[in-house]
C-alpha positions as protocol buffer text, in pm:
chain_id: "A"
residue {
  index: 1
  type: MET
  ca { x: -11808 y: 1993 z: 14843 }
}
residue {
  index: 2
  type: THR
  ca { x: -11681 y: 2292 z: 14647 }
}
residue {
  index: 3
  type: GLN
  ca { x: -11330 y: 2147 z: 14615 }
}
residue {
  index: 4
  type: ILE
  ca { x: -11470 y: 1822 z: 14473 }
}
residue {
  index: 5
  type: GLU
  ca { x: -11679 y: 2012 z: 14219 }
}
residue {
  index: 6
  type: GLN
  ca { x: -11379 y: 2223 z: 14120 }
}
residue {
  index: 7
  type: ASP
  ca { x: -11159 y: 1912 z: 14082 }
}
residue {
  index: 8
  type: THR
  ca { x: -11428 y: 1745 z: 13871 }
}
residue {
  index: 9
  type: PHE
  ca { x: -11460 y: 2053 z: 13653 }
}
residue {
  index: 10
  type: GLU
  ca { x: -11082 y: 2073 z: 13607 }
}
residue {
  index: 11
  type: MET
  ca { x: -11065 y: 1707 z: 13512 }
}
residue {
  index: 12
  type: GLN
  ca { x: -11340 y: 1755 z: 13256 }
}
residue {
  index: 13
  type: VAL
  ca { x: -11162 y: 2058 z: 13109 }
}
residue {
  index: 14
  type: ARG
  ca { x: -10832 y: 1871 z: 13096 }
}
residue {
  index: 15
  type: ALA
  ca { x: -10999 y: 1568 z: 12938 }
}
residue {
  index: 16
  type: ALA
  ca { x: -11160 y: 1792 z: 12675 }
}
residue {
  index: 17
  type: ASN
  ca { x: -10823 y: 1959 z: 12607 }
}
residue {
  index: 18
  type: ILE
  ca { x: -10655 y: 1620 z: 12572 }
}
residue {
  index: 19
  type: VAL
  ca { x: -10924 y: 1502 z: 12330 }
}
residue {
  index: 20
  type: ARG
  ca { x: -10891 y: 1824 z: 12126 }
}
residue {
  index: 21
  type: ALA
  ca { x: -10511 y: 1788 z: 12119 }
}
residue {
  index: 22
  type: GLY
  ca { x: -10545 y: 1425 z: 12005 }
}
residue {
  index: 23
  type: GLU
  ca { x: -10783 y: 1526 z: 11726 }
}
residue {
  index: 24
  type: SER
  ca { x: -10544 y: 1803 z: 11619 }
}
residue {
  index: 25
  type: LEU
  ca { x: -10256 y: 1556 z: 11610 }
}
residue {
  index: 26
  type: MET
  ca { x: -10460 y: 1309 z: 11406 }
}
residue {
  index: 27
  type: LYS
  ca { x: -10550 y: 1584 z: 11157 }
}
residue {
  index: 28
  type: LEU
  ca { x: -10187 y: 1692 z: 11139 }
}
residue {
  index: 29
  type: VAL
  ca { x: -10074 y: 1335 z: 11069 }
}
residue {
  index: 30
  type: SER
  ca { x: -10342 y: 1302 z: 10802 }
}
residue {
  index: 31
  type: ASP
  ca { x: -10234 y: 1631 z: 10641 }
}
residue {
  index: 32
  type: ILE
  ca { x: -9870 y: 1523 z: 10642 }
}
residue {
  index: 33
  type: LYS
  ca { x: -9958 y: 1188 z: 10482 }
}
residue {
  index: 34
  type: GLN
  ca { x: -10164 y: 1363 z: 10216 }
}
residue {
  index: 35
  type: TYR
  ca { x: -9881 y: 1609 z: 10150 }
}
residue {
  index: 36
  type: LEU
  ca { x: -9630 y: 1325 z: 10114 }
}
residue {
  index: 37
  type: ILE
  ca { x: -9858 y: 1134 z: 9878 }
}
residue {
  index: 38
  type: LEU
  ca { x: -9939 y: 1435 z: 9661 }
}
residue {
  index: 39
  type: ASN
  ca { x: -9585 y: 1574 z: 9656 }
}
residue {
  index: 40
  type: ASP
  ca { x: -9392 y: 1251 z: 9609 }
}
residue {
  index: 41
  type: PHE
  ca { x: -9216 y: 1385 z: 9301 }
}
residue {
  index: 42
  type: PRO
  ca { x: -8899 y: 1175 z: 9338 }
}
residue {
  index: 43
  type: SER
  ca { x: -9109 y: 860 z: 9318 }
}
residue {
  index: 44
  type: VAL
  ca { x: -9298 y: 992 z: 9016 }
}
residue {
  index: 45
  type: ASN
  ca { x: -8972 y: 1098 z: 8849 }
}
residue {
  index: 46
  type: GLU
  ca { x: -8824 y: 755 z: 8916 }
}
residue {
  index: 47
  type: ALA
  ca { x: -9125 y: 584 z: 8758 }
}
residue {
  index: 48
  type: ILE
  ca { x: -9104 y: 812 z: 8453 }
}
residue {
  index: 49
  type: THR
  ca { x: -8732 y: 742 z: 8419 }
}
residue {
  index: 50
  type: GLN
  ca { x: -8788 y: 366 z: 8441 }
}
residue {
  index: 51
  type: ASN
  ca { x: -9064 y: 380 z: 8180 }
}
residue {
  index: 52
  type: SER
  ca { x: -8847 y: 594 z: 7953 }
}
residue {
  index: 53
  type: LYS
  ca { x: -8561 y: 346 z: 7975 }
}
residue {
  index: 54
  type: LEU
  ca { x: -8796 y: 55 z: 7911 }
}
residue {
  index: 55
  type: PHE
  ca { x: -8951 y: 221 z: 7606 }
}
residue {
  index: 56
  type: ARG
  ca { x: -8608 y: 328 z: 7477 }
}
residue {
  index: 57
  type: THR
  ca { x: -8484 y: -33 z: 7489 }
}
residue {
  index: 58
  type: LYS
  ca { x: -8806 y: -153 z: 7321 }
}
residue {
  index: 59
  type: GLN
  ca { x: -8755 y: 110 z: 7049 }
}
residue {
  index: 60
  type: GLN
  ca { x: -8395 y: -2 z: 6993 }
}
residue {
  index: 61
  type: GLU
  ca { x: -8505 y: -366 z: 6971 }
}
residue {
  index: 62
  type: CYS
  ca { x: -8775 y: -277 z: 6718 }
}
residue {
  index: 63
  type: ASP
  ca { x: -8528 y: -69 z: 6517 }
}
residue {
  index: 64
  type: GLN
  ca { x: -8283 y: -360 z: 6508 }
}
residue {
  index: 65
  type: LYS
  ca { x: -8554 y: -603 z: 6399 }
}
residue {
  index: 66
  type: LEU
  ca { x: -8672 y: -363 z: 6128 }
}
residue {
  index: 67
  type: MET
  ca { x: -8318 y: -313 z: 5999 }
}
residue {
  index: 68
  type: SER
  ca { x: -8267 y: -689 z: 5995 }
}
residue {
  index: 69
  type: LEU
  ca { x: -8591 y: -736 z: 5800 }
}
residue {
  index: 70
  type: ARG
  ca { x: -8491 y: -457 z: 5561 }
}
residue {
  index: 71
  type: ASP
  ca { x: -8157 y: -623 z: 5494 }
}
residue {
  index: 72
  type: ASP
  ca { x: -8320 y: -964 z: 5441 }
}
residue {
  index: 73
  type: ILE
  ca { x: -8580 y: -823 z: 5202 }
}
residue {
  index: 74
  type: ALA
  ca { x: -8315 y: -625 z: 5013 }
}
residue {
  index: 75
  type: ALA
  ca { x: -8104 y: -939 z: 4970 }
}
residue {
  index: 76
  type: ASP
  ca { x: -8406 y: -1142 z: 4855 }
}
residue {
  index: 77
  type: LEU
  ca { x: -8511 y: -870 z: 4610 }
}
residue {
  index: 78
  type: TYR
  ca { x: -8160 y: -849 z: 4473 }
}
residue {
  index: 79
  type: ASP
  ca { x: -8157 y: -1226 z: 4419 }
}
residue {
  index: 80
  type: LEU
  ca { x: -8501 y: -1215 z: 4255 }
}
residue {
  index: 81
  type: GLU
  ca { x: -8397 y: -928 z: 4029 }
}
residue {
  index: 82
  type: ASP
  ca { x: -8083 y: -1110 z: 3928 }
}
residue {
  index: 83
  type: GLU
  ca { x: -8281 y: -1427 z: 3863 }
}
residue {
  index: 84
  type: TYR
  ca { x: -8540 y: -1237 z: 3658 }
}
residue {
  index: 85
  type: PHE
  ca { x: -8285 y: -1075 z: 3430 }
}
residue {
  index: 86
  type: THR
  ca { x: -8093 y: -1402 z: 3378 }
}
residue {
  index: 87
  type: SER
  ca { x: -8408 y: -1610 z: 3318 }
}
residue {
  index: 88
  type: ILE
  ca { x: -8488 y: -1741 z: 2976 }
}
residue {
  index: 89
  type: TYR
  ca { x: -8864 y: -1717 z: 3039 }
}
residue {
  index: 90
  type: LYS
  ca { x: -8893 y: -1337 z: 3025 }
}
């Protein structure tokens, strides 16, 4: 009778230890996942680099369009000025 009680007690202690170890492992895995999410600087740096490149290309496109518009307006103003000074209806 005593051996059976001792075996039962040992099984309960081992089961409790296994459960505690499992919970500790689950917490460790959760902590590691949280650490990886919070400290994923290469991913953040990559996203910043991609956005910077995207905005740099957009800026260059806008600059080219503005320079094209400036040249067109300058040519039109030059033609209008020339036409004004050569007009007989001043």
